[in-house]
Coordinates of C-alpha atoms and ligand atoms in Angstrom, one line a residue:
M1 CA 13.8 -8.5 20.1
N2 CA 11.1 -11.1 19.7
S3 CA 9.0 -9.8 22.6
Q4 CA 6.3 -8.6 20.3
I5 CA 5.8 -11.9 18.5
I6 CA 2.6 -13.4 19.8
T7 CA 1.3 -16.9 19.4
P8 CA -2.1 -17.2 17.6
L9 CA -4.1 -18.4 20.6
S10 CA -7.8 -17.4 20.5
H11 CA -7.5 -14.7 23.2
N12 CA -4.5 -13.2 21.4
I13 CA -6.4 -13.2 18.1
I14 CA -9.3 -11.5 19.8
E15 CA -7.0 -8.9 21.3
A16 CA -5.2 -8.3 17.9
A17 CA -8.6 -7.8 16.2
A18 CA -9.7 -5.3 18.9
L19 CA -6.4 -3.4 18.6
L20 CA -6.9 -3.3 14.8
K21 CA -10.5 -2.1 15.1
S22 CA -9.4 0.7 17.5
G23 CA -6.9 2.0 15.0
R24 CA -3.6 0.3 15.9
L25 CA -1.3 -1.6 13.5
V26 CA -0.8 -5.3 13.8
A27 CA 1.5 -7.5 11.6
I28 CA -0.6 -10.5 10.5
P29 CA 0.3 -13.7 8.6
T30 CA -1.2 -14.5 5.2
E31 CA -0.3 -17.4 2.8
T32 CA 1.7 -15.0 0.6
V33 CA 3.7 -12.7 2.9
Y34 CA 3.2 -11.1 6.3
G35 CA 1.1 -8.0 6.1
L36 CA 1.2 -4.8 8.2
A37 CA -2.5 -4.4 8.8
A38 CA -4.7 -1.4 9.7
N39 CA -8.5 -0.8 9.9
A40 CA -9.1 0.1 6.3
L41 CA -12.0 2.4 7.3
D42 CA -9.8 4.6 9.5
D43 CA -7.7 7.2 7.7
R44 CA -5.5 7.8 10.7
A45 CA -4.7 4.1 11.1
V46 CA -3.9 3.8 7.4
A47 CA -1.5 6.8 7.7
K48 CA 0.4 5.0 10.4
I49 CA 1.2 2.2 7.8
Y50 CA 3.0 4.6 5.5
E51 CA 4.7 6.2 8.5
L52 CA 5.9 2.9 10.0
K53 CA 7.1 1.5 6.6
N54 CA 8.8 4.8 5.9
R55 CA 7.3 4.8 2.5
P56 CA 8.1 8.0 0.6
Q57 CA 5.0 7.5 -1.6
F58 CA 1.4 6.8 -1.0
N59 CA 1.0 3.6 -3.1
P60 CA -2.5 2.2 -2.9
L61 CA -2.9 -0.7 -0.5
I62 CA -4.6 -4.1 -0.9
I63 CA -7.8 -4.4 1.2
H64 CA -8.3 -7.8 2.9
F65 CA -11.7 -9.4 3.6
A66 CA -13.0 -12.6 5.2
E67 CA -16.0 -13.2 3.0
L68 CA -17.2 -12.4 -0.6
R69 CA -20.3 -10.7 0.8
D70 CA -18.0 -8.2 2.6
V71 CA -16.1 -7.5 -0.6
D72 CA -19.4 -6.9 -2.4
Q73 CA -20.2 -4.0 -0.1
H74 CA -17.2 -2.0 -1.4
V75 CA -16.5 -2.9 -5.0
V76 CA -18.6 -3.7 -8.1
L77 CA -18.1 -7.5 -8.6
N78 CA -18.5 -7.9 -12.3
E79 CA -19.0 -11.3 -13.9
K80 CA -15.3 -11.9 -14.5
A81 CA -14.5 -11.0 -10.9
L82 CA -17.1 -13.5 -9.6
R83 CA -15.7 -16.3 -11.7
L84 CA -12.1 -15.6 -10.5
A85 CA -13.3 -15.3 -6.9
K86 CA -15.1 -18.6 -7.1
A87 CA -11.9 -20.3 -8.5
F88 CA -9.2 -18.7 -6.4
W89 CA -10.6 -17.2 -3.2
P90 CA -9.6 -17.6 -0.5
G91 CA -6.1 -17.4 -2.1
P92 CA -3.1 -15.5 -3.4
M93 CA -5.1 -13.3 -5.9
T94 CA -5.9 -9.6 -5.7
L95 CA -8.6 -8.0 -7.9
V96 CA -8.6 -4.4 -8.9
L97 CA -12.3 -3.4 -9.2
P98 CA -14.4 -0.2 -9.4
R99 CA -15.0 1.2 -6.0
K100 CA -18.7 1.7 -4.9
E101 CA -19.6 5.3 -4.2
S102 CA -21.0 4.2 -0.9
S103 CA -17.8 2.5 0.3
P104 CA -16.4 4.0 3.5
I105 CA -12.9 2.7 2.9
S106 CA -10.2 5.3 3.5
L107 CA -9.3 7.3 0.5
L108 CA -5.7 7.3 1.7
A109 CA -5.7 3.4 1.5
S110 CA -6.6 3.6 -2.2
A111 CA -4.5 6.7 -2.8
G112 CA -7.6 8.6 -4.0
L113 CA -8.3 6.2 -6.9
N114 CA -11.8 5.1 -8.0
T115 CA -10.7 1.5 -7.8
L116 CA -9.9 -0.8 -4.9
A117 CA -7.5 -3.7 -4.8
V118 CA -9.3 -6.5 -2.8
R119 CA -8.4 -10.0 -1.7
I120 CA -9.6 -12.8 0.6
P121 CA -6.4 -14.5 1.9
N122 CA -6.1 -18.2 2.5
H123 CA -4.7 -18.3 6.0
Q124 CA -6.8 -19.5 9.0
V125 CA -5.2 -17.1 11.5
C126 CA -5.6 -14.1 9.2
L127 CA -9.3 -15.0 8.4
E128 CA -10.0 -15.3 12.2
I129 CA -8.5 -11.9 12.8
L130 CA -10.6 -10.4 10.0
R131 CA -13.8 -12.0 11.3
H132 CA -13.2 -10.8 14.8
A133 CA -12.1 -7.3 13.7
Q134 CA -15.3 -7.0 11.6
V135 CA -13.7 -4.4 9.5
P136 CA -11.7 -4.8 6.2
L137 CA -7.9 -4.6 6.7
A138 CA -5.5 -2.6 4.6
A139 CA -2.2 -4.4 4.5
P140 CA 1.0 -4.0 2.5
S141 CA 3.9 -6.4 3.1
A142 CA 5.1 -6.0 6.7
N143 CA 8.6 -4.7 5.9
P144 CA 10.2 -1.2 5.9
S145 CA 10.2 0.4 2.4
Q146 CA 13.0 -0.9 0.2
S147 CA 13.5 -4.2 2.1
L148 CA 12.3 -7.7 1.3
S149 CA 8.8 -8.9 2.1
P150 CA 8.8 -11.0 5.3
T151 CA 7.6 -14.7 5.2
L152 CA 8.3 -15.4 8.9
A153 CA 7.3 -13.5 12.1
E154 CA 11.0 -13.2 13.0
H155 CA 11.6 -11.4 9.7
V156 CA 8.9 -8.8 10.5
A157 CA 10.5 -8.3 14.0
L158 CA 13.9 -7.8 12.4
G159 CA 12.6 -5.2 10.0
F160 CA 11.2 -3.0 12.7
K161 CA 13.7 -3.8 15.5
S162 CA 15.1 -0.3 15.6
N163 CA 11.7 1.3 15.6
P164 CA 10.7 2.7 19.0
N165 CA 7.1 1.6 18.3
P166 CA 7.2 -1.8 16.7
P167 CA 3.8 -3.4 15.9
M168 CA 2.4 -6.5 17.6
I169 CA 3.2 -9.5 15.3
I170 CA 0.8 -12.5 15.2
D171 CA 2.9 -15.6 14.5
G172 CA 1.3 -17.7 11.8
G173 CA 4.4 -19.7 10.9
T174 CA 6.0 -19.7 7.5
C175 CA 4.0 -18.2 4.7
S176 CA 3.2 -21.2 2.4
I177 CA 3.4 -19.2 -0.8
G178 CA 6.1 -16.7 0.1
L179 CA 5.5 -14.4 -2.8
E180 CA 3.0 -11.5 -3.0
S181 CA -0.4 -12.2 -4.6
T182 CA -1.1 -12.0 -8.3
I183 CA -2.8 -8.7 -9.0
I184 CA -5.4 -8.6 -11.8
D185 CA -6.9 -5.4 -13.0
L186 CA -10.6 -6.0 -13.9
S187 CA -11.6 -2.4 -13.8
E188 CA -11.6 -2.1 -17.6
E189 CA -12.7 -4.2 -20.6
T190 CA -9.5 -6.3 -20.9
P191 CA -8.2 -8.0 -17.8
V192 CA -4.5 -7.1 -17.2
I193 CA -2.1 -8.8 -14.7
L194 CA -0.4 -5.9 -12.9
R195 CA 1.8 -8.1 -10.7
P196 CA 2.6 -11.8 -11.4
G197 CA 2.2 -14.3 -8.5
A198 CA 1.3 -17.8 -7.7
I199 CA -1.9 -17.7 -9.6
T200 CA -0.6 -17.9 -13.2
P201 CA -1.8 -16.2 -16.4
E202 CA -2.6 -19.6 -17.8
A203 CA -4.8 -20.4 -14.8
I204 CA -6.5 -17.1 -15.0
S205 CA -7.1 -17.4 -18.8
A206 CA -8.5 -20.9 -18.3
V207 CA -11.2 -19.6 -15.8
L208 CA -12.0 -16.5 -17.9
G209 CA -12.0 -18.2 -21.2
E210 CA -10.0 -15.4 -22.8
P211 CA -6.3 -14.5 -22.9
V212 CA -5.0 -12.2 -20.2
A213 CA -2.1 -9.8 -20.9
L214 CA 0.8 -9.2 -18.5
F215 CA 1.0 -5.5 -17.8
H216 CA 4.4 -5.0 -19.7
E217 CA 3.0 -6.7 -22.8
T218 CA 0.2 -4.2 -23.3
S219 CA 1.4 -1.5 -25.6
H220 CA -1.4 0.9 -24.9
R221 CA -0.2 1.5 -21.4
P222 CA 3.0 3.2 -20.1
K223 CA 5.7 0.7 -19.2
A224 CA 7.6 2.3 -16.3
P225 CA 6.7 0.8 -13.0
G226 CA 6.2 4.3 -11.5
M227 CA 3.6 4.9 -14.1
L228 CA 1.7 1.7 -13.3
L229 CA -1.1 3.4 -11.5
R230 CA -3.4 6.0 -12.8
H231 CA -3.2 8.5 -10.0
Y232 CA -5.9 10.6 -8.6
A233 CA -5.5 14.2 -9.8
P234 CA -7.8 17.0 -9.0
T235 CA -9.4 18.8 -12.0
L236 CA -8.7 22.2 -10.5
P237 CA -5.2 23.7 -10.8
L238 CA -3.0 23.3 -7.8
R239 CA -0.6 25.9 -6.5
L240 CA 2.0 24.5 -4.1
N241 CA 3.9 26.0 -1.2
V242 CA 1.8 29.2 -1.2
S243 CA 2.5 32.0 1.2
S244 CA -0.8 33.8 0.5
V245 CA -4.1 32.8 -1.0
N246 CA -6.4 34.4 -3.6
P247 CA -10.1 35.1 -3.0
D248 CA -11.2 32.7 -5.7
E249 CA -9.0 29.8 -4.4
G250 CA -9.6 27.1 -1.8
L251 CA -6.9 26.9 0.7
L252 CA -5.5 23.6 1.8
A253 CA -3.9 24.7 5.0
F254 CA -1.4 23.1 7.3
A255 CA -1.1 24.3 10.9
E256 CA -1.6 28.2 11.1
P257 CA -3.3 29.3 7.8
V258 CA -1.5 31.9 5.6
P259 CA -3.1 35.3 5.4
G260 CA -5.7 36.1 2.8
D261 CA -9.5 35.6 2.3
A262 CA -9.8 32.1 0.7
L263 CA -13.2 31.1 -0.8
H264 CA -12.9 27.9 1.3
M265 CA -10.4 26.8 3.8
L266 CA -9.7 23.2 4.9
N267 CA -6.9 22.4 7.3
L268 CA -4.9 19.2 6.9
S269 CA -3.9 19.5 10.5
I270 CA -4.5 22.5 12.8
T271 CA -1.8 21.2 15.2
G272 CA 0.8 20.7 12.4
D273 CA 0.7 16.8 12.8
L274 CA 2.0 15.2 9.6
T275 CA 0.3 11.8 10.3
E276 CA -3.1 13.6 10.6
A277 CA -2.3 15.6 7.5
A278 CA -1.6 12.4 5.5
A279 CA -4.9 10.9 6.8
N280 CA -6.8 13.9 5.6
L281 CA -5.0 14.6 2.3
F282 CA -7.1 12.8 -0.3
K283 CA -10.4 13.6 1.4
L284 CA -9.8 17.3 1.7
M285 CA -8.3 17.6 -1.8
R286 CA -11.4 16.0 -3.2
M287 CA -13.7 18.3 -1.2
L288 CA -12.0 21.4 -2.5
D289 CA -11.9 19.9 -6.0
H290 CA -15.7 19.5 -5.9
S291 CA -16.3 23.0 -4.6
D292 CA -16.9 26.3 -6.4
C293 CA -13.2 27.3 -6.1
K294 CA -11.2 28.3 -9.2
G295 CA -8.0 26.6 -7.9
I296 CA -6.5 25.0 -4.9
A297 CA -3.7 26.7 -3.0
V298 CA -1.6 24.4 -0.8
M299 CA 0.6 25.6 2.1
P300 CA 4.1 24.2 2.4
I301 CA 4.3 20.8 4.2
P302 CA 7.6 19.9 5.9
K303 CA 9.6 17.3 3.9
T304 CA 10.3 15.0 6.8
G305 CA 8.9 11.6 7.7
I306 CA 5.5 11.0 6.2
G307 CA 5.7 14.6 4.9
L308 CA 7.8 13.3 2.1
A309 CA 5.0 11.1 0.8
I310 CA 2.5 14.0 1.2
N311 CA 4.8 16.3 -0.9
D312 CA 5.3 13.5 -3.5
R313 CA 1.6 13.2 -3.9
L314 CA 1.0 16.9 -4.1
E315 CA 3.8 17.4 -6.7
R316 CA 2.2 14.7 -8.9
A317 CA -1.2 16.2 -8.5
A318 CA 0.1 19.7 -9.5
Y319 CA 2.0 18.3 -12.5
Q320 CA -0.9 16.6 -14.2
Ligands
TXA1 O1 0.3 -10.9 -1.1 C1 0.0 -9.7 -1.0 O2 -0.7 -9.1 -1.8 C2 0.5 -8.9 0.2 C3 -0.3 -9.5 1.4 C4 0.0 -8.8 2.7 O3 -1.6 -9.6 1.2 N1 0.3 -7.5 0.2 C5 1.0 -6.7 -0.7 O4 0.7 -5.4 -0.6 O5 1.8 -7.2 -1.4 P1 1.7 -4.2 -1.2 O6 1.2 -2.9 -0.6 O7 3.1 -4.6 -0.9 O8 1.3 -4.2 -2.7 C6 0.1 -3.6 -3.1 C7 0.2 -3.2 -4.6 C8 0.6 -1.8 -4.8 O9 2.0 -1.6 -4.9 C9 -0.1 -1.5 -6.1 O10 0.8 -1.8 -7.2 C10 -1.3 -2.4 -6.1 O11 -1.1 -3.3 -5.1 N2 -2.6 -1.7 -6.0 C11 -3.3 -1.5 -4.9 N3 -4.4 -0.8 -5.1 C12 -4.4 -0.7 -6.5 C13 -5.4 -0.1 -7.4 N4 -6.5 0.5 -7.0 N5 -5.1 -0.1 -8.7 C14 -4.0 -0.7 -9.1 N6 -3.0 -1.3 -8.3 C15 -3.3 -1.3 -7.0
MG2 MG1 5.5 -4.8 -0.7

């Protein structure tokens, strides 16, 4: 059962980094909890995270970096962000910031949002993996959906023990914090703590010189956890589960396209591969949304495995 737990010797770290860069998943230690990491620039690799975790929804993921100058390439580091970064990075703090147009980070990793959640973890093994991989790493907690976040390599192994394809796990010992990072949304005027963690509201306020609200205390935002995120929604109307397409519509196809002369046609996966479809979803939805179509017609996607998350996302997009 423990066969895939690997000691963090230099050559193993280099191998893990190479695997990550090439699109494979590796469970990595951080000071908060173990993360299930993937190359954040690679849509296919990010899709595998949702698949392995069996997540029925595409929640946006935290993107991990080794250096502040790397973070700077992908998000707009405003003054508040720089102050918090100086005070708490590397460390158990995640900042939600506006994404730079030029950032090549997978749209699936950020669930199509215009913001990115970024952090520099404080764990030597993790930082070494990040430096060797030379790509940012998207990493949610390394547990199957609905189960507890792992703080030991053995916990990660247990979580995925019945999986035919368990990830390599780099053993970094017990996570010193043991609780997920504090998430602070700095993408709007008022900073808001979206998830409490080891970095306290008091500590954040002291650095910023202004009070920070906990998410549930702010009355101007919805309270239900499911509403926590502003989701990406296309501006064009979306028609789901279509069996034919109209000439003024863009067709978001899956496998063999339905009959009809669509204005544009983009295929989520010609071979009917759900992981590939997930990897392409936000990218292709955006392309059609920015085209001269009058609406987007989406073919039925099987509601199995990662197809559940694809359908969840499409239904939300159609509803808004
Ligand atoms: O300590 C941690 O943060 C761990 C380690 C592995 O770094 N990671 C972690 O990831 O807890 P995860 O996927 O379990 O939690 C990420 C949460 C999402 O559920 C979402 O609420 C929030 O981060 N998030 C990510 N991107 C966001 C964005 N653009 N806007 C708002 N919230 C975001
Ligand atoms: Mg989690």
